mmCIF file with all atom_site columns, N, CA and C in Angstrom:
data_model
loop_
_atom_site.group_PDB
_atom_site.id
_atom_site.type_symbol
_atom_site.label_atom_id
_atom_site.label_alt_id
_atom_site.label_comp_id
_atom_site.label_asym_id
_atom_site.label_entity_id
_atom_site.label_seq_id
_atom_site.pdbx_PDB_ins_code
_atom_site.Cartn_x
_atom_site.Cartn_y
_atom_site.Cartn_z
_atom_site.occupancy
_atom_site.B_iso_or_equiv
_atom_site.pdbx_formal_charge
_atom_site.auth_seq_id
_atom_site.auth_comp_id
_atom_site.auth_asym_id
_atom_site.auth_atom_id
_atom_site.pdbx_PDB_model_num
ATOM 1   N N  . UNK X 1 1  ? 0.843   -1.171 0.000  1.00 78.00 ? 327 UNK X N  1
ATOM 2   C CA . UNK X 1 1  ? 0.000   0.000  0.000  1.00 78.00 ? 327 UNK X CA 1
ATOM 3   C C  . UNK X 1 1  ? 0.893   1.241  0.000  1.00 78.00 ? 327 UNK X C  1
ATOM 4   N N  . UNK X 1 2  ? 0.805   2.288  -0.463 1.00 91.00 ? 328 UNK X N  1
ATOM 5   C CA . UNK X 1 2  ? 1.126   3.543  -0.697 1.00 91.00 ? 328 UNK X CA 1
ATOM 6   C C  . UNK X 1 2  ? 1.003   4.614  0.476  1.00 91.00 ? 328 UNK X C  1
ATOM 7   N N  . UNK X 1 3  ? 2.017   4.805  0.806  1.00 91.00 ? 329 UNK X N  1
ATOM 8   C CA . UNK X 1 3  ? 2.308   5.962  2.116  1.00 91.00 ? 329 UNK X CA 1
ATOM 9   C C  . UNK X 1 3  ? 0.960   6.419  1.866  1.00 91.00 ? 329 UNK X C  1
ATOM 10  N N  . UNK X 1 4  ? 0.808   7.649  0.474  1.00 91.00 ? 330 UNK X N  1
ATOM 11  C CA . UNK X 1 4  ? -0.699  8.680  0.770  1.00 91.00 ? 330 UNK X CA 1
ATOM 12  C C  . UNK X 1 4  ? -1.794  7.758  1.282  1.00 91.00 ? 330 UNK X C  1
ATOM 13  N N  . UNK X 1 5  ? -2.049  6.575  0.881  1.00 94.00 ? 331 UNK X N  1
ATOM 14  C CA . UNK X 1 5  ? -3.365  5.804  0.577  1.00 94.00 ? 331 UNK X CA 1
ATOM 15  C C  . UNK X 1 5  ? -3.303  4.933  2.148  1.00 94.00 ? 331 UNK X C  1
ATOM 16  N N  . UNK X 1 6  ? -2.425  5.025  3.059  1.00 95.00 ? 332 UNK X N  1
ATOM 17  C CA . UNK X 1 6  ? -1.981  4.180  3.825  1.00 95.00 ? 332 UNK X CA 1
ATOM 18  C C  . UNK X 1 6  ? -2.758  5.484  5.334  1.00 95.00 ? 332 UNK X C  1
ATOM 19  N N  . UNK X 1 7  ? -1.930  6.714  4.521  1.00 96.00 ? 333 UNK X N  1
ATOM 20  C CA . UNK X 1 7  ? -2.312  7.972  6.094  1.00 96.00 ? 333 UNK X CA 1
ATOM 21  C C  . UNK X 1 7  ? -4.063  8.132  5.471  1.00 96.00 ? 333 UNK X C  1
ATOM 22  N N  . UNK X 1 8  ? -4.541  8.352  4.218  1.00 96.00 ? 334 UNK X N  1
ATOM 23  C CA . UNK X 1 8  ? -5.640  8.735  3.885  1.00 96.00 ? 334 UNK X CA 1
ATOM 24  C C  . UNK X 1 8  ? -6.897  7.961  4.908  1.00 96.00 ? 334 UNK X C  1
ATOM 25  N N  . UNK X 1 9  ? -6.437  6.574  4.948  1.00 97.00 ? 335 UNK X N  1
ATOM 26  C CA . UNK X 1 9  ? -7.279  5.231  5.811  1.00 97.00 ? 335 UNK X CA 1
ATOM 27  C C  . UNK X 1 9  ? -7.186  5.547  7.135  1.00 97.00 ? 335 UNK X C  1
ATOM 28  N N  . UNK X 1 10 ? -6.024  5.864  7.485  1.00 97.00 ? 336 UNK X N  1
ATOM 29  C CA . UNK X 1 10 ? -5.906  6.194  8.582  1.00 97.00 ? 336 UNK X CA 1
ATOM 30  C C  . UNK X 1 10 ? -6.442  7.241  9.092  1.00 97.00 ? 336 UNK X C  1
ATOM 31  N N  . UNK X 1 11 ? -6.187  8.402  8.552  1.00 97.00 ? 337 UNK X N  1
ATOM 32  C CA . UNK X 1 11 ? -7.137  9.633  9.113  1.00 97.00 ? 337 UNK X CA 1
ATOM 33  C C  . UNK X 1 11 ? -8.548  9.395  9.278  1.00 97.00 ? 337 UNK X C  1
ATOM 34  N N  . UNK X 1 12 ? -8.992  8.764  8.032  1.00 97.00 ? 338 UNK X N  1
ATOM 35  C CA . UNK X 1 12 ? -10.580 8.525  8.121  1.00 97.00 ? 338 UNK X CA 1
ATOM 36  C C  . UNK X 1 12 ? -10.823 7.636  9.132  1.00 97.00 ? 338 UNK X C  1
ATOM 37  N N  . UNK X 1 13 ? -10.157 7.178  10.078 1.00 98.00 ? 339 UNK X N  1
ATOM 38  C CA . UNK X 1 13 ? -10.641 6.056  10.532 1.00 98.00 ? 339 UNK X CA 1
ATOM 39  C C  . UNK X 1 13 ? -10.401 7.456  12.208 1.00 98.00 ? 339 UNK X C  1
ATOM 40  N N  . UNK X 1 14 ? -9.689  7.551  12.235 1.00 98.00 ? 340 UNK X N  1
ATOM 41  C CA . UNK X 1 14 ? -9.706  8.866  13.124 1.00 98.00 ? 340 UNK X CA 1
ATOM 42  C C  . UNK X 1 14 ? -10.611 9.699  13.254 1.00 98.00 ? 340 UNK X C  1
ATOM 43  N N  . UNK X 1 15 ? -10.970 10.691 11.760 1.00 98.00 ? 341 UNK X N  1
ATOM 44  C CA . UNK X 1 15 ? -12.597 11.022 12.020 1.00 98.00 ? 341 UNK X CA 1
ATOM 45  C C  . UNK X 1 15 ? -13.543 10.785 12.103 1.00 98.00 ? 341 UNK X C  1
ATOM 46  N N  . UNK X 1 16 ? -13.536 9.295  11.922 1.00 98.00 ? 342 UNK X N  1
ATOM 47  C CA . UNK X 1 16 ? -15.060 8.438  11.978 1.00 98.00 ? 342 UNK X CA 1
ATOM 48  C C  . UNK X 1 16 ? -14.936 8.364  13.362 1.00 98.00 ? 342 UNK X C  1
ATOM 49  N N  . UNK X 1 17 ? -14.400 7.588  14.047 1.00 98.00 ? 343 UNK X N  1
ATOM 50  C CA . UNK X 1 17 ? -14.185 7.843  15.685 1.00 98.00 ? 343 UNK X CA 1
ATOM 51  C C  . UNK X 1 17 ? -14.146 9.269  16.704 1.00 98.00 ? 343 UNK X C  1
ATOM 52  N N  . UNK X 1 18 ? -13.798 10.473 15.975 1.00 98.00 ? 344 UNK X N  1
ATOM 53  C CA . UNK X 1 18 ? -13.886 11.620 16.015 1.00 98.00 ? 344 UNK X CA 1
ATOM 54  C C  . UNK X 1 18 ? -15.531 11.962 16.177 1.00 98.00 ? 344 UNK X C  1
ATOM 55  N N  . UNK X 1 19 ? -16.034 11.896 15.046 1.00 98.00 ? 345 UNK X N  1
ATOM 56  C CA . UNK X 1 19 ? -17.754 12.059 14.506 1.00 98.00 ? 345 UNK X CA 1
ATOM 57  C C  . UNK X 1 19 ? -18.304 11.526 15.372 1.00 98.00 ? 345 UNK X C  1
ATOM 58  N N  . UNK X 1 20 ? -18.278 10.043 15.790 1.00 98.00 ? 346 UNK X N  1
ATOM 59  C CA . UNK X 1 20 ? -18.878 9.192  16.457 1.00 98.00 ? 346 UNK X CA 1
ATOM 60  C C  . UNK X 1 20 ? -18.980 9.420  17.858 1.00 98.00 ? 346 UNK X C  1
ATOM 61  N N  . UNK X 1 21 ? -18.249 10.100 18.011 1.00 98.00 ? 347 UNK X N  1
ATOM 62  C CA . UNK X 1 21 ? -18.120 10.490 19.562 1.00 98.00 ? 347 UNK X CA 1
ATOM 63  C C  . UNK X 1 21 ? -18.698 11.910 19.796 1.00 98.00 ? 347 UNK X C  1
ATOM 64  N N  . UNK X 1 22 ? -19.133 12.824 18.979 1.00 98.00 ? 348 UNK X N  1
ATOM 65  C CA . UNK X 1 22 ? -19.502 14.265 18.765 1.00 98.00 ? 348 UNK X CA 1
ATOM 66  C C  . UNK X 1 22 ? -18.648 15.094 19.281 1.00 98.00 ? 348 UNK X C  1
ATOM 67  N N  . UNK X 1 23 ? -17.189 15.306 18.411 1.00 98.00 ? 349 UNK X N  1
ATOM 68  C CA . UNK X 1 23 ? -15.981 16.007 19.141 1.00 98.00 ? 349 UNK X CA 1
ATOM 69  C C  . UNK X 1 23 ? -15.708 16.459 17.794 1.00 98.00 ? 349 UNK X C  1
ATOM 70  N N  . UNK X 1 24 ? -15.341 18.466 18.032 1.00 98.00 ? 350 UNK X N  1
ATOM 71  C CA . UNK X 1 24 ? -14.837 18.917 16.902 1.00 98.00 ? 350 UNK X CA 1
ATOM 72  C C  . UNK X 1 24 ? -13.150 18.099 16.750 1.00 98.00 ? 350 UNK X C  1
ATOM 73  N N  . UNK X 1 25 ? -13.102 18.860 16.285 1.00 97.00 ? 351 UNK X N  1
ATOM 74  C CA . UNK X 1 25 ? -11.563 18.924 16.086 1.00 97.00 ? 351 UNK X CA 1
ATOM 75  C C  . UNK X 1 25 ? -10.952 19.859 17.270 1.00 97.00 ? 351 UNK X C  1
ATOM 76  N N  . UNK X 1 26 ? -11.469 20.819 17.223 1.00 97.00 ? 352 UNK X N  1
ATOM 77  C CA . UNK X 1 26 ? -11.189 21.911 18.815 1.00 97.00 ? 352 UNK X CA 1
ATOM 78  C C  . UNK X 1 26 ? -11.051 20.421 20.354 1.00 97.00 ? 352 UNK X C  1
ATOM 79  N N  . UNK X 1 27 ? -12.384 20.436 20.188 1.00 98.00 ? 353 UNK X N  1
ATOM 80  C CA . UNK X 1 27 ? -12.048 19.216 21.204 1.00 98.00 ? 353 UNK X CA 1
ATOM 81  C C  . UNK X 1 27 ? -11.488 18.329 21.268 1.00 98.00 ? 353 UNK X C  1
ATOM 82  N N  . UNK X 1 28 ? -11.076 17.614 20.561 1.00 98.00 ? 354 UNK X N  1
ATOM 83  C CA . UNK X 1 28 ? -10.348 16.668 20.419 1.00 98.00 ? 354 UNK X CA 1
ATOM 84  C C  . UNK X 1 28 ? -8.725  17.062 20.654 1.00 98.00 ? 354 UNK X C  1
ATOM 85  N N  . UNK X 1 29 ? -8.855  18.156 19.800 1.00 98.00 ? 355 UNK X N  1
ATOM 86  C CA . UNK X 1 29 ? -6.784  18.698 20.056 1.00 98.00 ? 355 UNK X CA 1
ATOM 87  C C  . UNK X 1 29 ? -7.057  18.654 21.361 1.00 98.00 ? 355 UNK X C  1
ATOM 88  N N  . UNK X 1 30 ? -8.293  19.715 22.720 1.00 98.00 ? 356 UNK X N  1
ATOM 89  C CA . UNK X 1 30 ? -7.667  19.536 23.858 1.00 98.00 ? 356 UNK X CA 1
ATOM 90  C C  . UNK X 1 30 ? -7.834  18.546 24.434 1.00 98.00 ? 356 UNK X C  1
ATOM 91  N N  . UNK X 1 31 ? -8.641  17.428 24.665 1.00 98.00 ? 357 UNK X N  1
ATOM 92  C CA . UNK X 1 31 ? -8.659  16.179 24.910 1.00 98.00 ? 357 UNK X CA 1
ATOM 93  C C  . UNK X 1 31 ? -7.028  15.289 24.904 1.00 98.00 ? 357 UNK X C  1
ATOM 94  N N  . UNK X 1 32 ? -6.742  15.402 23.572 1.00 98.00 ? 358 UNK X N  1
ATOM 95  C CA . UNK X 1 32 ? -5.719  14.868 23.236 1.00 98.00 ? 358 UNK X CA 1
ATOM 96  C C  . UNK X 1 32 ? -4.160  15.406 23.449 1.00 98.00 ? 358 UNK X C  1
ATOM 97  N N  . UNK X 1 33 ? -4.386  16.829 23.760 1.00 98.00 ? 359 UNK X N  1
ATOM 98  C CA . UNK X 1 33 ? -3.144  18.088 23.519 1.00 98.00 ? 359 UNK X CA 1
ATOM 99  C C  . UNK X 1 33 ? -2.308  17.800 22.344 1.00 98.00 ? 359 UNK X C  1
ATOM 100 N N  . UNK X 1 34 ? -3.342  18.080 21.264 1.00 97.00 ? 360 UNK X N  1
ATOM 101 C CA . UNK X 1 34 ? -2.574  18.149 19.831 1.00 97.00 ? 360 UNK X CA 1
ATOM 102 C C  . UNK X 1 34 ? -3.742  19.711 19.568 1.00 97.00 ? 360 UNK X C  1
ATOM 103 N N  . UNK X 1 35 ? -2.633  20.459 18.269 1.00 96.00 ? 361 UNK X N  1
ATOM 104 C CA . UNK X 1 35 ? -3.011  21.184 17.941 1.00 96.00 ? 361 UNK X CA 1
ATOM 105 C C  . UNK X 1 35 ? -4.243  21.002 16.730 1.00 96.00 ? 361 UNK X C  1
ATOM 106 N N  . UNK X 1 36 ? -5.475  21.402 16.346 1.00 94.00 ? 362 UNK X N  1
ATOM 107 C CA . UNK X 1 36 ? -6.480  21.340 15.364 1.00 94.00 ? 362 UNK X CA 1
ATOM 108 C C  . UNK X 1 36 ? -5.972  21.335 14.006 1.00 94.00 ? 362 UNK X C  1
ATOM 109 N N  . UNK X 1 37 ? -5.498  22.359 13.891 1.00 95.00 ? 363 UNK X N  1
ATOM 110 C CA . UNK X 1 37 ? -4.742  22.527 12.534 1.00 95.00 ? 363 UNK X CA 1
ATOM 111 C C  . UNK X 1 37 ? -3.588  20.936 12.189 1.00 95.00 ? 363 UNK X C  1
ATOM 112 N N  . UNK X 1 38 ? -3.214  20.294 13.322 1.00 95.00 ? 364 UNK X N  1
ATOM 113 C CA . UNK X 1 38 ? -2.468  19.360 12.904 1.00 95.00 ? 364 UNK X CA 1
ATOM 114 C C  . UNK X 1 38 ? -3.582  17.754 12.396 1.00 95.00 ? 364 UNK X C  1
ATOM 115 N N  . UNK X 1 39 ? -4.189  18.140 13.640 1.00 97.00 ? 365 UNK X N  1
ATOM 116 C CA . UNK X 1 39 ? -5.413  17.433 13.231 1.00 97.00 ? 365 UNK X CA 1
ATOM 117 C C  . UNK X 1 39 ? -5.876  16.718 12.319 1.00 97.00 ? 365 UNK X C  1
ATOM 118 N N  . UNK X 1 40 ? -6.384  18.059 11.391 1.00 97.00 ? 366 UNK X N  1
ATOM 119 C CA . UNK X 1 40 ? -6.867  18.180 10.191 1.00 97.00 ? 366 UNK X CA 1
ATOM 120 C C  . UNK X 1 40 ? -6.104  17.978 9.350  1.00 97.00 ? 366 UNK X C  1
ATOM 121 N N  . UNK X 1 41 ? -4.768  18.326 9.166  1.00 97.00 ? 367 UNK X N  1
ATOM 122 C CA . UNK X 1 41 ? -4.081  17.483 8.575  1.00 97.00 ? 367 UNK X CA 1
ATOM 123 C C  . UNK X 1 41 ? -3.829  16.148 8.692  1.00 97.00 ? 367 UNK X C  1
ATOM 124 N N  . UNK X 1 42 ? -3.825  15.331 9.704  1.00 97.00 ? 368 UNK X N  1
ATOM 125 C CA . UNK X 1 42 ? -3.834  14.031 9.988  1.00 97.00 ? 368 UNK X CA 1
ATOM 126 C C  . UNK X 1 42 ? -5.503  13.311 9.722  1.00 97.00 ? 368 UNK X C  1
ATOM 127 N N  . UNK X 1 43 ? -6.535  14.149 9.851  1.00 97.00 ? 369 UNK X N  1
ATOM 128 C CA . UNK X 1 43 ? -7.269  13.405 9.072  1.00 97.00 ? 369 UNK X CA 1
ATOM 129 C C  . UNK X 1 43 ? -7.760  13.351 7.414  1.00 97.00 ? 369 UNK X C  1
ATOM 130 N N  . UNK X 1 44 ? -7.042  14.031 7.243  1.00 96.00 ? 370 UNK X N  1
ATOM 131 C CA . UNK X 1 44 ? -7.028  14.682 5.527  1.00 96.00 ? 370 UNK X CA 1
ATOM 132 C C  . UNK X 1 44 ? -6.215  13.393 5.011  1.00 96.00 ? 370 UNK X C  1
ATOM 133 N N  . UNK X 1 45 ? -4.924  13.018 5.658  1.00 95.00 ? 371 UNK X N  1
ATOM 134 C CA . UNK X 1 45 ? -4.387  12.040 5.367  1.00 95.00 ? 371 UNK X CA 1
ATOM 135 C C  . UNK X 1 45 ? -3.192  13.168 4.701  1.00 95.00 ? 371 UNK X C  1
ATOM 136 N N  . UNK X 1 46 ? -2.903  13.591 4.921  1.00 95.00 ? 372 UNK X N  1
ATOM 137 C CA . UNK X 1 46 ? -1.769  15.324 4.198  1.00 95.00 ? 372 UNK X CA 1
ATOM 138 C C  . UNK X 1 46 ? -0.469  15.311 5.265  1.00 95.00 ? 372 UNK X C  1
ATOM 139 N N  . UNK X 1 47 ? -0.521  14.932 6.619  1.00 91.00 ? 373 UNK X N  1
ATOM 140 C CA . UNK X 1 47 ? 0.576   15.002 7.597  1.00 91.00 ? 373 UNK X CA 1
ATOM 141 C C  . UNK X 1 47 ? 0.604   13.219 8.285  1.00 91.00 ? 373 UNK X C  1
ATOM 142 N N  . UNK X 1 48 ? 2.134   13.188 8.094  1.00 91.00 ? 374 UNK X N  1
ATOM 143 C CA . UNK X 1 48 ? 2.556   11.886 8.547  1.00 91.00 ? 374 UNK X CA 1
ATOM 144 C C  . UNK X 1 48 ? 2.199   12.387 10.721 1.00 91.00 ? 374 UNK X C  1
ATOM 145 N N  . UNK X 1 49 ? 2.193   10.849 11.304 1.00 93.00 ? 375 UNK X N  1
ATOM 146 C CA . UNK X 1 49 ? 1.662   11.379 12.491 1.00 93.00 ? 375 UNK X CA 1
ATOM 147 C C  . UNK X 1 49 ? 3.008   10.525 13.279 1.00 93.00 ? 375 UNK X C  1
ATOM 148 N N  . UNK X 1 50 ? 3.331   11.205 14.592 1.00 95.00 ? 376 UNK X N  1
ATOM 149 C CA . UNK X 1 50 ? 3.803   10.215 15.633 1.00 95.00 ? 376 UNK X CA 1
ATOM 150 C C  . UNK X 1 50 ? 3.573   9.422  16.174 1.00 95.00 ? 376 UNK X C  1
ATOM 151 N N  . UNK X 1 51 ? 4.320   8.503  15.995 1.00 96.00 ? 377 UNK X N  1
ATOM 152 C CA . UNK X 1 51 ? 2.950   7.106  17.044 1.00 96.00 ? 377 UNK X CA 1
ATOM 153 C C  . UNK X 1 51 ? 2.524   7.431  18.276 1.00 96.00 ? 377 UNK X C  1
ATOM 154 N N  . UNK X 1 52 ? 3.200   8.824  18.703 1.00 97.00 ? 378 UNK X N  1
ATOM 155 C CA . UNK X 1 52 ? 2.639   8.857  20.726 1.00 97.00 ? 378 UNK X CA 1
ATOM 156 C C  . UNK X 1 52 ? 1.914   9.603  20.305 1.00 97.00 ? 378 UNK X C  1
ATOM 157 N N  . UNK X 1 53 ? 1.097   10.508 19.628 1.00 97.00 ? 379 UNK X N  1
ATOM 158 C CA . UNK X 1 53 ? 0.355   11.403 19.249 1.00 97.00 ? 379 UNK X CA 1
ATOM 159 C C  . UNK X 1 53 ? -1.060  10.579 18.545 1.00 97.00 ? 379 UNK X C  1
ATOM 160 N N  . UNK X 1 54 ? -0.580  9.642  18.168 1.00 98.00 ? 380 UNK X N  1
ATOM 161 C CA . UNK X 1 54 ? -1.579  8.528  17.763 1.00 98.00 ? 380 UNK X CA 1
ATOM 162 C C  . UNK X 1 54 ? -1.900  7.808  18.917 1.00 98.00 ? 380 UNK X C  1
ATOM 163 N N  . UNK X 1 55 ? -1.023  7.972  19.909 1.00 98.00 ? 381 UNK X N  1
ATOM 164 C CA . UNK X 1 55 ? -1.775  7.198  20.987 1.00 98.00 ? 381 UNK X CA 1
ATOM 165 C C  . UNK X 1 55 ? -2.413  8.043  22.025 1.00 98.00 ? 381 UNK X C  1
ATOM 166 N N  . UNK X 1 56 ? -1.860  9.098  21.831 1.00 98.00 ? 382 UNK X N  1
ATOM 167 C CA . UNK X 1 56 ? -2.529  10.046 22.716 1.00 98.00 ? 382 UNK X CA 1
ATOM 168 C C  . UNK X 1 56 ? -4.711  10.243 22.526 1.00 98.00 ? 382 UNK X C  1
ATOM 169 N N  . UNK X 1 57 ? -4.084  10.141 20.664 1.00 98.00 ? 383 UNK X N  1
ATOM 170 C CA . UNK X 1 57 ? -5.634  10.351 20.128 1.00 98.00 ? 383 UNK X CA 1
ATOM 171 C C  . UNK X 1 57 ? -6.415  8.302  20.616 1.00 98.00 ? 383 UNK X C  1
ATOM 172 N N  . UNK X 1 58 ? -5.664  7.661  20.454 1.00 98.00 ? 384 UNK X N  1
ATOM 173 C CA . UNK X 1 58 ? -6.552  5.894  21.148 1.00 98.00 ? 384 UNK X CA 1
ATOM 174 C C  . UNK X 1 58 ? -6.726  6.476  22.474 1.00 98.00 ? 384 UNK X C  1
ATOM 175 N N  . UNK X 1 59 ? -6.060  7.148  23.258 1.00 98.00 ? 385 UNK X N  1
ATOM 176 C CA . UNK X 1 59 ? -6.343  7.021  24.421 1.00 98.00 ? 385 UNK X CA 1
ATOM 177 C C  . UNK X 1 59 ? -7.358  7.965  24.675 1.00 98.00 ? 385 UNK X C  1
ATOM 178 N N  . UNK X 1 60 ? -8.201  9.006  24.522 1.00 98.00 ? 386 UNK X N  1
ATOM 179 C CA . UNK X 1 60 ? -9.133  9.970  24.417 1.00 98.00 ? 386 UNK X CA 1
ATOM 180 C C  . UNK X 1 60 ? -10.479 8.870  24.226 1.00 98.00 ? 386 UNK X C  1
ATOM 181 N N  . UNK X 1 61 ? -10.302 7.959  23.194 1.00 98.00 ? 387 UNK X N  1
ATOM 182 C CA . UNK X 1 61 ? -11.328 6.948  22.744 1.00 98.00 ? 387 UNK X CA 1
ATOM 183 C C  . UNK X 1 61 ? -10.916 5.547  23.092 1.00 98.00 ? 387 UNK X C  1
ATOM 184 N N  . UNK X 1 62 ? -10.072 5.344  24.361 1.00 98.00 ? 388 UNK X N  1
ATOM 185 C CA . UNK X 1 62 ? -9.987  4.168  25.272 1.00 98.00 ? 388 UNK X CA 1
ATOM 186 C C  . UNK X 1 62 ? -9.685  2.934  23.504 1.00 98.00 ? 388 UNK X C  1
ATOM 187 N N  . UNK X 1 63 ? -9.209  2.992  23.129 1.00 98.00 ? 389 UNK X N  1
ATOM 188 C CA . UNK X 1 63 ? -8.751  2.287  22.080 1.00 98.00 ? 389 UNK X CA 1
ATOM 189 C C  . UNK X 1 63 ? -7.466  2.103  22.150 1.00 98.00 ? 389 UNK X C  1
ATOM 190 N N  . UNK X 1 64 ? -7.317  1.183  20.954 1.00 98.00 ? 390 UNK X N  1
ATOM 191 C CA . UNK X 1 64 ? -5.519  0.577  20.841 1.00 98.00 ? 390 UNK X CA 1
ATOM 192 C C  . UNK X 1 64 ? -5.211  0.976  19.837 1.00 98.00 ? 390 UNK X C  1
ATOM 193 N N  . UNK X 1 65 ? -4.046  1.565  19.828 1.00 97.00 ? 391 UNK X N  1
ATOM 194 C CA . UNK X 1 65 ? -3.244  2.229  18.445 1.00 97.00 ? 391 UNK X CA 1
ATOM 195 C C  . UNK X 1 65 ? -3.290  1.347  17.251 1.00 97.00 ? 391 UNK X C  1
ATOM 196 N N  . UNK X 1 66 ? -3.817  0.109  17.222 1.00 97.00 ? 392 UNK X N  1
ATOM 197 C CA . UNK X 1 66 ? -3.431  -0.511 16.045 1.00 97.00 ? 392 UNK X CA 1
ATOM 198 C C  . UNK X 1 66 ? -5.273  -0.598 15.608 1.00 97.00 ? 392 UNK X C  1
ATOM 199 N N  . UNK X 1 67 ? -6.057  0.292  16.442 1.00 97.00 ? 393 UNK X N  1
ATOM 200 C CA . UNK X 1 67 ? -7.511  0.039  15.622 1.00 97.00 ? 393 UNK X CA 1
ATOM 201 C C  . UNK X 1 67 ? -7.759  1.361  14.571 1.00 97.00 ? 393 UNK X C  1
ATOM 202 N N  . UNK X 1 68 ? -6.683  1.808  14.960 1.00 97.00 ? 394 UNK X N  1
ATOM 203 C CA . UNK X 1 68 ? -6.453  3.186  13.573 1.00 97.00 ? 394 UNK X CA 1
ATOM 204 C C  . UNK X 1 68 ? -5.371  2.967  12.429 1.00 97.00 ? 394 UNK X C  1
ATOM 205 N N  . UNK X 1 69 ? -5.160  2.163  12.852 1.00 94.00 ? 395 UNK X N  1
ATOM 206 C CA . UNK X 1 69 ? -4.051  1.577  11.257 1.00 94.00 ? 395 UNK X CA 1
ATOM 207 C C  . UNK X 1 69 ? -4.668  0.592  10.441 1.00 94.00 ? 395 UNK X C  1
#
């Protein structure tokens, strides 16, 4: 699979869990202490992410880092 096509899945799978929970993006950065703007790039699938920043966002939604990959 292809880096773009690889973060694209991934983000979406972030804002579906995002949506599902009724959390902007505002909320979620402070929930998570990531910035919105990075966010949105990480669910756009446009910015590569850190894995502790990815876990920061499983842990907001009591999940395991590997149910977003």
């Amino acid at each position: 699979m292809k880096d773009g096509i690889f973060l694209k899945e991934m983000g979406s799978k972030i804002k579906a869990e995002r949506l599902a929970n009724k959390h902007s993006l505002r909320e979620l950065g402070l929930l998570a202490g990531l910035h919105l703007t990075s966010l949105w790039f990480i669910e756009n699938g446009r910015k590569d992410i850190h894995i502790l920043n990815l876990k920061k966002i499983a842990d907001v939604y009591n999940k395991d880092v590997k149910d977003f990959l």
